[in-house]
């Protein structure tokens, strides 16, 4: 430590004392020493240049040493320069009071030079150590603060896209919620990332997400915040937007997905769906996100949807039905109904379509049109589909020896896309048929067009196996899907069912009559026979018969019937008059 650079201030009302100490210090290498004999000047002096040490007399006119310390304490708050008191009084009261005020040491008059120098050096050394320690502490504090800021930023940022992550978004949403100006949210679900991961790996998918993050940011302004909510879900916070503006922004964002993205050498394309929610004034951030997620369109085709209470109610109802559906078969709530199929030429019952019926004690009758899609989504369709097969085979086994059940009598069961997508579907079905001892000719399947197209390679394999075994398969609801007859032609199908949509307006619509005729001709052209479903009037039946439909089905002939009623119908059919 170089004491020479230290700045000392000596204050004593007796100039002789001041002079004496200044000389002493000067002789011992202190270059920055200053003296004052008027205590009232001390504060002003210290304000201008803060000394490293004060040697302060206690007894002085106008303002005593205590008064000076009081002023300095007030001015320097916690950082007062150290003070050594110069005093002739050594009584305990003086000592105690001075120490209480933060005085470091005492020098008693008359001064002993060695002691004066030593005490000064001691205090300056201690101060020096304190100051080094303070500097180190300050540097450490700065480093910790910087690191804390970095960690905080990292914890709020997604490392791949560099966008706010869920935590960051939640924080921003909370801040926006406080502002009382309301906010809109766009919940963007990117579809197709899983396929990209499967085909090209995680690193390609990550780079794609990064690119998406920056493309999505392009149409946004400073008012918006874009972030990554989950694996492939982005969120845009748009404070104070109207629903219309949010819709427009959503459409703009959807447009960005129309362009393929170049990742490495790959041109990749993904799709997105957007759910929109908005709130006025203060709002609950979690609820706003939940509303936007709920508004995410689920059905094919729709890409953007605003939240509404109706939508939420519908979804709750769906969820309710989906829960109720679980184990419905084991609770004996399901049954099969049979809708007769009539041979157009001979007006004979030549079989039936088995249709699933569900009666829930609380929900009542639930339509298969409603619960089958839900069962497909939840995977319950496997258990339910299997139950249908077992039930139908049980009935056929029971009926196949009855006189009314002719050799070509056929019961068709509906099979969903997901069932058919199982690689062991045909094997399992054939085993079940064998176990029930059912003639193969008595069972056929109905599969919708979209069901066939879902996983065409596997569907083809399953259909070929069934065809070889001798089980007929019909395309159901023909005309409502992609209607690629050219494509269907390549599959081993035996029957085409014209959808009710074409049948219902036959009488009024020339176009529908032409369509029904063309479909029938085309089906015959590829070797399929034709079933018309949903026939409700004699005129519809007549027309369909006239264009060559082989089989008729619809309320005009019979509604779907419980098994006992169906048997009754079959056994008494001979006596049913042929419709005009
Ligand atoms: P689908 O296979 O096209 O069945 C024909 C639907 O039309 C049945 O409705 C039937 O009751 C109804 N229908 C028949 N004739 C007429 C008519 O003249 N007029 C009117 N308005 N409707 C008629 P349902 O029973 O409600 O079944 C709806 C759909 O649910 C079925 O359409 C089928 O896709 C599916 N489904 C029914 N049972 C099963 C099943 O066991 N498994 C699977 N995977 N799907 C099933
Ligand atoms: Mg059907
Ligand atoms: Mg149908």
XYZ file of C-alpha atoms and ligand atoms in Angstrom:
628
model
C 0.000 0.000 0.000
C 1.332 3.410 -0.902
C 0.338 5.711 1.865
C 1.666 8.655 -0.052
C -1.381 8.648 -2.307
C -3.828 8.617 0.580
C -5.772 11.757 1.186
C -5.937 12.868 4.814
C -7.872 15.728 6.379
C -6.868 17.127 9.776
C -9.469 19.210 11.629
C -8.646 21.070 14.828
C -9.734 24.524 15.971
C -6.191 25.049 17.157
C -4.125 25.848 14.019
C -0.959 24.949 15.895
C -2.201 21.388 16.326
C -3.170 21.226 12.664
C 0.199 22.522 11.569
C 2.014 20.091 13.822
C 0.210 17.030 12.442
C 0.551 18.204 8.854
C 4.317 18.598 9.336
C 4.575 15.196 10.899
C 2.679 13.537 8.073
C 4.598 15.471 5.472
C 7.852 14.269 7.018
C 6.634 10.707 6.756
C 5.765 10.668 3.099
C 2.081 11.666 3.039
C 1.650 13.882 -0.006
C -2.083 14.565 0.154
C -2.798 16.091 3.474
C -4.973 19.051 4.223
C -5.896 20.941 7.355
C -8.940 22.892 8.506
C -9.402 24.817 11.743
C -13.027 25.777 11.199
C -15.209 22.674 11.703
C -18.042 24.271 9.694
C -15.970 23.914 6.551
C -15.530 20.150 6.890
C -18.725 19.050 5.199
C -18.218 21.346 2.208
C -14.644 20.139 1.839
C -15.586 16.454 2.065
C -18.392 16.953 -0.383
C -15.896 18.270 -2.916
C -13.168 15.691 -2.254
C -13.847 12.689 -0.111
C -10.768 12.130 2.101
C -9.511 8.633 2.879
C -9.191 9.473 6.556
C -10.239 12.281 8.901
C -8.301 13.266 12.035
C -10.964 15.147 13.942
C -10.804 17.172 17.119
C -13.806 16.820 19.403
C -13.885 19.995 21.355
C -14.305 22.877 18.956
C -16.318 26.097 18.958
C -19.386 26.537 16.650
C -19.577 22.848 15.838
C -17.981 20.101 17.895
C -16.528 16.857 16.521
C -19.757 14.973 17.163
C -21.660 17.552 15.120
C -19.197 17.155 12.261
C -19.577 13.354 12.346
C -23.349 13.761 12.404
C -23.189 15.884 9.237
C -20.859 13.449 7.496
C -22.995 10.451 8.413
C -26.019 12.130 7.026
C -24.231 13.058 3.831
C -22.330 9.841 3.133
C -25.023 7.426 4.410
C -23.165 4.227 5.277
C -20.024 5.241 3.423
C -18.557 7.872 5.708
C -14.750 8.223 5.530
C -13.080 6.656 8.583
C -12.499 9.040 11.465
C -9.787 9.103 14.160
C -10.769 11.353 17.022
C -8.170 13.735 18.485
C -8.976 14.369 22.072
C -7.600 15.348 25.389
C -10.530 13.698 27.086
C -10.167 9.997 27.577
C -13.170 9.412 29.774
C -15.396 6.441 29.040
C -18.448 8.520 28.115
C -16.583 10.362 25.347
C -15.068 7.119 24.074
C -18.405 5.337 24.133
C -20.284 8.092 22.341
C -17.600 8.392 19.664
C -17.506 4.633 19.021
C -21.251 4.573 18.788
C -21.056 7.139 16.043
C -18.676 4.958 14.034
C -15.344 6.467 15.026
C -12.482 4.044 14.345
C -9.806 5.099 16.814
C -8.594 7.747 19.271
C -5.439 9.790 19.561
C -4.945 11.489 22.867
C -3.335 14.813 23.238
C -0.512 15.493 23.707
C 0.422 13.397 20.714
C 3.156 10.822 20.587
C 4.422 10.900 17.052
C 5.024 7.198 16.638
C 1.595 6.366 17.929
C -0.048 8.923 15.660
C 1.654 7.455 12.587
C 0.992 3.864 13.561
C -2.690 4.384 14.253
C -3.096 6.248 10.977
C -1.360 3.446 9.071
C -3.494 0.810 10.793
C -6.740 2.440 9.845
C -5.630 3.094 6.266
C -4.553 -0.534 5.902
C -7.864 -1.815 7.200
C -9.668 0.562 4.857
C -7.571 -0.654 1.971
C -8.514 -4.237 2.741
C -12.152 -3.286 3.058
C -12.054 -1.472 -0.231
C -10.458 -4.420 -2.076
C -13.028 -6.722 -0.544
C -15.854 -4.362 -1.508
C -14.594 -4.189 -5.076
C -14.406 -7.977 -5.279
C -17.886 -8.260 -3.846
C -19.211 -5.732 -6.351
C -17.601 -7.557 -9.281
C -18.994 -10.855 -8.045
C -22.399 -9.282 -7.608
C -22.305 -7.982 -11.189
C -21.285 -11.391 -12.508
C -24.053 -13.113 -10.569
C -26.589 -10.557 -11.774
C -25.465 -11.013 -15.387
C -25.618 -14.798 -15.098
C -29.036 -14.603 -13.457
C -30.273 -12.467 -16.347
C -28.821 -14.980 -18.816
C -30.403 -17.934 -17.015
C -33.699 -16.121 -16.813
C -33.552 -15.387 -20.555
C -32.630 -19.004 -21.278
C -35.442 -20.311 -19.130
C -37.887 -18.195 -21.141
C -36.429 -18.986 -24.568
C -36.651 -22.011 -26.795
C -33.082 -23.013 -27.677
C -33.916 -24.051 -31.255
C -36.175 -21.322 -32.564
C -34.869 -18.605 -30.220
C -38.497 -17.664 -29.652
C -40.178 -17.325 -26.285
C -40.983 -20.758 -24.870
C -44.065 -21.668 -22.864
C -42.668 -20.001 -19.757
C -41.803 -16.820 -21.623
C -45.194 -16.729 -23.294
C -46.987 -17.302 -20.000
C -45.069 -14.412 -18.471
C -45.899 -12.103 -21.407
C -49.528 -13.162 -21.258
C -49.677 -12.362 -17.549
C -48.219 -8.928 -18.220
C -50.696 -8.330 -21.066
C -53.541 -9.500 -18.837
C -52.663 -6.807 -16.287
C -52.869 -4.016 -18.857
C -56.681 -4.249 -19.081
C -56.634 -3.711 -22.853
C -57.595 -7.297 -23.616
C -55.771 -9.591 -26.003
C -56.203 -12.084 -28.781
C -54.430 -15.402 -29.088
C -53.673 -17.505 -32.114
C -52.849 -21.105 -31.310
C -51.054 -22.584 -34.317
C -50.781 -26.370 -34.509
C -48.330 -27.511 -37.161
C -49.267 -30.872 -38.664
C -46.850 -33.211 -40.350
C -43.790 -32.696 -38.124
C -44.051 -36.291 -36.862
C -43.808 -37.584 -40.428
C -40.762 -35.404 -41.034
C -39.126 -36.759 -37.877
C -39.883 -40.312 -39.015
C -38.624 -39.759 -42.548
C -35.735 -37.331 -42.052
C -34.850 -37.346 -38.359
C -34.947 -34.868 -35.519
C -32.294 -32.453 -36.707
C -34.137 -31.784 -39.993
C -37.383 -31.326 -38.055
C -35.668 -28.902 -35.690
C -34.277 -26.821 -38.551
C -37.704 -26.821 -40.140
C -39.232 -25.504 -36.916
C -36.572 -22.821 -36.768
C -37.388 -21.706 -40.300
C -41.075 -21.808 -39.551
C -40.461 -19.615 -36.518
C -38.837 -16.952 -38.642
C -41.362 -17.184 -41.524
C -44.244 -16.894 -39.087
C -42.586 -13.823 -37.602
C -42.545 -11.965 -40.943
C -46.129 -10.733 -41.031
C -46.081 -9.829 -37.317
C -45.242 -6.407 -35.864
C -43.739 -5.251 -32.565
C -47.127 -5.392 -30.943
C -47.305 -9.169 -31.406
C -45.390 -11.828 -29.624
C -44.648 -15.131 -31.269
C -43.447 -18.107 -29.258
C -43.239 -21.869 -29.192
C -45.879 -23.280 -26.882
C -45.087 -26.957 -27.323
C -43.258 -29.341 -29.659
C -44.946 -28.139 -32.833
C -47.370 -25.553 -31.505
C -46.778 -21.844 -31.904
C -48.641 -19.114 -30.098
C -49.129 -15.493 -31.138
C -50.165 -12.987 -28.492
C -51.916 -10.022 -30.092
C -52.845 -7.389 -27.505
C -56.008 -5.367 -28.029
C -57.117 -6.896 -31.372
C -60.665 -7.182 -32.663
C -61.932 -10.666 -33.616
C -61.965 -9.602 -37.280
C -58.339 -8.450 -37.152
C -57.377 -11.712 -35.474
C -59.117 -13.665 -38.240
C -57.250 -11.710 -40.909
C -53.962 -12.257 -39.121
C -54.763 -15.972 -38.867
C -55.377 -16.205 -42.613
C -52.113 -14.371 -43.331
C -50.261 -16.798 -41.083
C -51.902 -19.797 -42.793
C -50.681 -18.438 -46.144
C -47.097 -18.761 -44.954
C -47.621 -22.530 -44.884
C -48.441 -22.653 -48.587
C -44.774 -22.276 -49.477
C -42.508 -25.288 -49.236
C -39.544 -24.806 -46.949
C -36.020 -25.642 -48.020
C -34.137 -27.481 -45.281
C -30.721 -28.743 -46.360
C -31.556 -30.054 -49.819
C -35.077 -31.072 -48.913
C -38.201 -29.238 -49.954
C -40.564 -29.834 -47.058
C -44.180 -28.934 -46.633
C -46.289 -28.871 -43.516
C -49.815 -27.787 -42.745
C -51.273 -25.810 -39.923
C -54.521 -25.293 -38.074
C -55.251 -22.168 -36.064
C -57.515 -21.721 -33.059
C -58.353 -18.149 -32.057
C -59.486 -16.781 -28.730
C -59.894 -13.246 -27.461
C -60.656 -11.481 -24.215
C -61.534 -7.924 -23.285
C -60.078 -6.048 -20.305
C -58.373 -8.115 -17.661
C -58.390 -11.825 -18.384
C -57.225 -15.170 -17.113
C -54.180 -16.094 -19.252
C -54.533 -19.863 -18.749
C -58.159 -19.766 -19.777
C -57.347 -17.723 -22.906
C -54.814 -20.361 -24.008
C -57.265 -23.140 -23.223
C -59.949 -21.403 -25.308
C -57.609 -21.006 -28.293
C -56.504 -24.649 -28.041
C -60.133 -25.694 -27.863
C -60.895 -23.709 -31.003
C -58.247 -25.623 -32.982
C -60.192 -27.143 -35.885
C -60.334 -30.934 -35.731
C -62.218 -31.752 -38.884
C -60.545 -32.036 -42.234
C -60.670 -28.993 -44.437
C -61.274 -26.346 -41.770
C -58.031 -24.557 -40.967
C -59.092 -21.675 -38.774
C -61.716 -21.348 -36.089
C -62.741 -18.837 -33.418
C -63.573 -19.989 -29.928
C -67.240 -19.975 -28.930
C -69.198 -21.295 -25.994
C -71.145 -23.565 -28.373
C -67.932 -25.087 -29.593
C -66.840 -25.765 -26.041
C -70.200 -27.337 -25.186
C -70.005 -29.570 -28.251
C -66.517 -30.680 -27.350
C -67.541 -31.400 -23.781
C -70.428 -33.440 -25.099
C -68.065 -35.320 -27.409
C -65.773 -35.995 -24.483
C -68.715 -37.131 -22.409
C -69.820 -39.515 -25.148
C -66.266 -40.731 -25.639
C -66.010 -41.559 -21.929
C -69.412 -43.230 -21.889
C -68.384 -45.265 -24.915
C -65.596 -46.982 -23.063
C -66.770 -50.452 -22.017
C -70.235 -49.847 -23.488
C -70.118 -53.345 -24.992
C -69.282 -55.021 -21.689
C -72.096 -53.068 -20.001
C -74.421 -54.621 -22.620
C -75.455 -51.230 -23.975
C -74.715 -52.180 -27.574
C -76.730 -54.278 -29.927
C -76.947 -55.027 -33.623
C -79.844 -54.066 -35.867
C -80.344 -55.644 -39.261
C -81.554 -53.712 -42.262
C -82.783 -56.059 -44.981
C -81.301 -55.967 -48.469
C -83.745 -56.785 -51.226
C -82.944 -58.330 -54.572
C -84.293 -55.858 -57.141
C -85.114 -58.540 -59.666
C -86.942 -61.073 -57.500
C -87.965 -58.891 -54.594
C -86.446 -61.373 -52.151
C -84.601 -60.623 -48.897
C -81.101 -61.671 -49.791
C -79.379 -60.481 -46.657
C -78.941 -57.525 -44.354
C -76.572 -54.865 -43.211
C -75.702 -55.192 -39.541
C -75.845 -51.736 -37.958
C -74.590 -50.970 -34.503
C -77.012 -49.567 -31.948
C -76.035 -47.967 -28.657
C -78.429 -47.201 -25.861
C -76.826 -45.381 -22.941
C -78.909 -45.120 -19.719
C -78.258 -41.385 -19.500
C -77.599 -40.294 -23.085
C -80.338 -42.463 -24.574
C -79.918 -43.691 -28.161
C -76.675 -42.383 -29.632
C -76.303 -42.487 -33.407
C -73.380 -44.486 -34.840
C -72.802 -41.495 -37.115
C -71.783 -39.661 -33.919
C -70.024 -42.276 -31.844
C -68.167 -44.267 -34.522
C -65.884 -41.304 -35.417
C -65.247 -40.759 -31.695
C -64.429 -44.435 -31.220
C -62.088 -44.239 -34.193
C -60.335 -41.225 -32.673
C -59.954 -42.824 -29.246
C -59.023 -46.287 -30.487
C -62.100 -47.844 -28.844
C -63.137 -48.863 -32.338
C -60.908 -51.940 -32.123
C -62.803 -53.389 -29.170
C -66.169 -52.257 -30.531
C -65.415 -53.491 -34.053
C -64.382 -56.834 -32.673
C -67.580 -57.026 -30.644
C -69.606 -56.360 -33.831
C -67.789 -59.148 -35.663
C -68.309 -61.614 -32.795
C -72.002 -60.718 -32.466
C -72.669 -60.912 -36.195
C -70.879 -64.255 -36.476
C -72.851 -65.529 -33.468
C -76.135 -64.627 -35.172
C -75.105 -66.120 -38.523
C -73.990 -69.351 -36.838
C -77.365 -69.535 -35.133
C -79.364 -68.776 -38.300
C -77.430 -70.584 -40.976
C -79.423 -73.814 -40.677
C -82.814 -72.064 -40.809
C -84.888 -72.580 -43.926
C -85.162 -68.836 -44.695
C -81.389 -68.492 -44.746
C -80.595 -69.505 -48.284
C -77.048 -70.413 -49.393
C -76.423 -66.939 -50.791
C -77.950 -65.094 -47.811
C -75.417 -62.531 -46.715
C -74.913 -60.348 -43.637
C -72.710 -57.317 -44.189
C -70.817 -55.699 -41.352
C -69.289 -52.241 -41.435
C -65.553 -52.064 -40.921
C -63.818 -48.802 -40.130
C -60.595 -47.539 -41.653
C -58.642 -48.057 -38.467
C -59.721 -51.698 -38.184
C -58.661 -52.336 -41.760
C -55.322 -50.662 -41.177
C -54.358 -53.486 -38.802
C -51.981 -55.831 -40.547
C -53.574 -58.887 -38.975
C -57.172 -57.857 -39.689
C -57.870 -60.515 -42.338
C -56.061 -63.279 -40.413
C -57.986 -62.556 -37.231
C -61.335 -62.339 -39.033
C -60.768 -65.644 -40.829
C -59.879 -67.310 -37.518
C -63.048 -65.933 -35.919
C -65.214 -67.148 -38.830
C -63.725 -70.592 -38.497
C -64.246 -70.669 -34.740
C -67.951 -69.833 -35.195
C -68.257 -72.434 -37.960
C -69.771 -69.859 -40.312
C -69.936 -70.348 -44.094
C -67.753 -67.685 -45.725
C -70.496 -66.783 -48.214
C -72.757 -65.616 -45.373
C -70.462 -62.738 -44.342
C -69.372 -59.644 -46.242
C -67.795 -56.341 -45.307
C -68.605 -52.719 -46.040
C -65.719 -50.271 -46.027
C -65.988 -46.585 -46.847
C -63.949 -45.173 -49.691
C -61.846 -43.009 -47.388
C -61.294 -46.091 -45.260
C -59.732 -47.820 -48.258
C -57.608 -44.841 -49.245
C -56.293 -44.281 -45.737
C -53.493 -46.804 -45.986
C -53.929 -48.159 -49.462
C -50.967 -50.551 -49.451
C -52.111 -52.385 -46.365
C -55.799 -52.176 -47.379
C -54.933 -53.836 -50.701
C -53.097 -56.635 -48.932
C -55.968 -57.248 -46.488
C -58.596 -57.117 -49.278
C -56.661 -59.556 -51.427
C -56.403 -62.005 -48.563
C -60.165 -61.729 -47.877
C -60.960 -62.001 -51.578
C -58.873 -65.168 -51.898
C -60.674 -66.615 -48.883
C -64.025 -65.804 -50.541
C -65.303 -62.859 -48.502
C -67.002 -60.121 -50.496
C -66.180 -56.497 -49.782
C -68.356 -53.494 -50.705
C -67.346 -49.843 -51.007
C -69.763 -47.971 -48.772
C -71.072 -44.423 -49.268
C -69.750 -44.291 -52.816
C -69.704 -40.787 -54.230
C -69.094 -38.973 -50.973
C -65.323 -39.369 -50.878
C -62.672 -38.986 -53.540
C -64.718 -41.184 -55.890
C -61.744 -42.511 -57.722
C -63.358 -45.390 -59.538
C -60.191 -45.834 -61.582
C -58.332 -46.453 -58.376
C -60.998 -48.632 -56.804
C -60.953 -50.721 -59.940
C -57.498 -51.988 -58.998
C -58.815 -53.402 -55.692
C -60.617 -56.745 -55.388
C -64.058 -55.330 -54.581
C -67.351 -56.994 -55.417
C -69.954 -54.356 -54.636
C -70.463 -50.629 -54.756
C -73.041 -48.920 -52.538
C -74.467 -45.703 -53.970
C -74.755 -43.257 -51.107
C -78.116 -42.057 -49.863
C -77.101 -38.532 -50.882
C -77.642 -39.504 -54.548
C -80.823 -41.407 -53.873
C -82.828 -38.902 -51.874
C -83.348 -36.344 -54.637
C -83.688 -38.717 -57.572
C -87.254 -37.679 -58.282
C -86.510 -33.947 -58.437
C -82.974 -33.876 -59.719
C -82.062 -34.781 -63.260
C -78.383 -34.446 -62.361
C -78.728 -36.998 -59.559
C -80.561 -39.383 -61.908
C -77.724 -39.055 -64.421
C -75.120 -39.504 -61.676
C -76.836 -42.631 -60.329
C -77.020 -44.067 -63.844
C -73.357 -43.267 -64.613
C -72.126 -44.698 -61.310
C -74.112 -47.888 -61.918
C -72.742 -48.264 -65.435
C -69.178 -47.603 -64.301
C -69.520 -50.093 -61.436
C -70.834 -52.750 -63.795
C -67.968 -51.864 -66.111
C -65.416 -52.840 -63.446
C -67.291 -56.002 -62.520
C -69.069 -54.779 -59.377
C -72.735 -55.151 -58.579
C -74.589 -52.158 -57.156
C -76.518 -51.632 -53.936
C -78.625 -48.492 -53.597
C -79.042 -47.378 -49.993
C -81.477 -44.988 -48.386
C -84.452 -45.767 -50.637
C -87.528 -44.178 -49.091
C -90.074 -44.005 -51.931
C -91.431 -46.397 -54.587
C -90.364 -43.906 -57.297
C -86.747 -44.040 -56.127
C -86.906 -47.853 -56.090
C -88.400 -47.966 -59.576
C -85.815 -45.670 -61.062
C -82.903 -47.510 -59.447
C -84.260 -50.839 -60.636
C -84.663 -49.410 -64.109
C -81.005 -48.404 -64.362
C -79.843 -51.829 -63.248
C -79.140 -51.609 -59.488
C -79.138 -55.179 -58.260
C -79.855 -54.654 -54.587
C -82.155 -52.271 -52.733
C -81.913 -51.062 -49.160
C -83.835 -48.354 -47.333
C -86.732 -47.411 -45.079
C -89.096 -48.033 -47.991
C -88.455 -51.757 -47.545
C -87.609 -51.799 -43.861
C -85.902 -49.866 -41.138
C -82.980 -51.566 -39.378
C -84.580 -54.158 -37.065
C -83.630 -55.968 -33.864
C -82.547 -59.572 -34.570
C -85.894 -61.135 -33.564
C -87.895 -58.741 -35.746
C -85.503 -59.335 -38.610
C -86.055 -63.114 -38.408
C -89.798 -62.480 -38.301
C -89.517 -60.327 -41.432
C -87.453 -62.957 -43.246
C -89.824 -65.785 -42.422
C -92.944 -63.849 -43.425
C -91.464 -62.012 -46.418
C -92.996 -64.343 -48.999
C -96.364 -62.971 -47.950
C -95.300 -59.328 -48.194
C -96.838 -57.834 -51.307
C -94.309 -56.691 -53.888
C -94.294 -52.878 -54.036
C -95.904 -51.425 -57.111
P -73.854 -46.808 -43.491
O -72.977 -48.004 -43.384
O -73.873 -46.090 -44.766
O -75.274 -47.261 -43.045
C -76.434 -46.788 -43.606
C -77.071 -45.789 -42.734
O -78.211 -45.274 -43.376
C -77.589 -46.369 -41.436
O -77.509 -45.363 -40.455
C -79.036 -46.673 -41.753
O -79.841 -46.733 -40.607
C -79.367 -45.471 -42.583
N -80.467 -45.709 -43.499
C -80.798 -46.857 -44.123
N -81.883 -46.686 -44.911
C -82.246 -45.389 -44.796
C -83.306 -44.589 -45.366
O -84.091 -45.027 -46.149
N -83.338 -43.286 -45.022
C -82.462 -42.749 -44.150
N -82.582 -41.464 -43.830
N -81.461 -43.464 -43.581
C -81.358 -44.776 -43.906
P -76.963 -45.629 -39.041
O -77.394 -46.943 -38.560
O -77.250 -44.431 -38.261
O -75.412 -45.730 -39.323
C -74.674 -44.638 -39.710
C -73.281 -45.027 -40.090
O -72.546 -45.491 -38.977
C -73.239 -46.185 -41.060
O -73.436 -45.732 -42.347
C -71.847 -46.703 -40.859
O -70.914 -45.944 -41.584
C -71.642 -46.463 -39.403
N -71.847 -47.712 -38.666
C -72.992 -48.300 -38.261
N -72.713 -49.462 -37.649
C -71.383 -49.634 -37.705
C -70.479 -50.662 -37.260
O -70.864 -51.707 -36.726
N -69.147 -50.479 -37.467
C -68.679 -49.348 -38.104
N -67.367 -49.226 -38.272
N -69.495 -48.383 -38.536
C -70.839 -48.536 -38.347
Mg -72.722 -49.558 -44.428
Mg -73.590 -46.204 -46.517
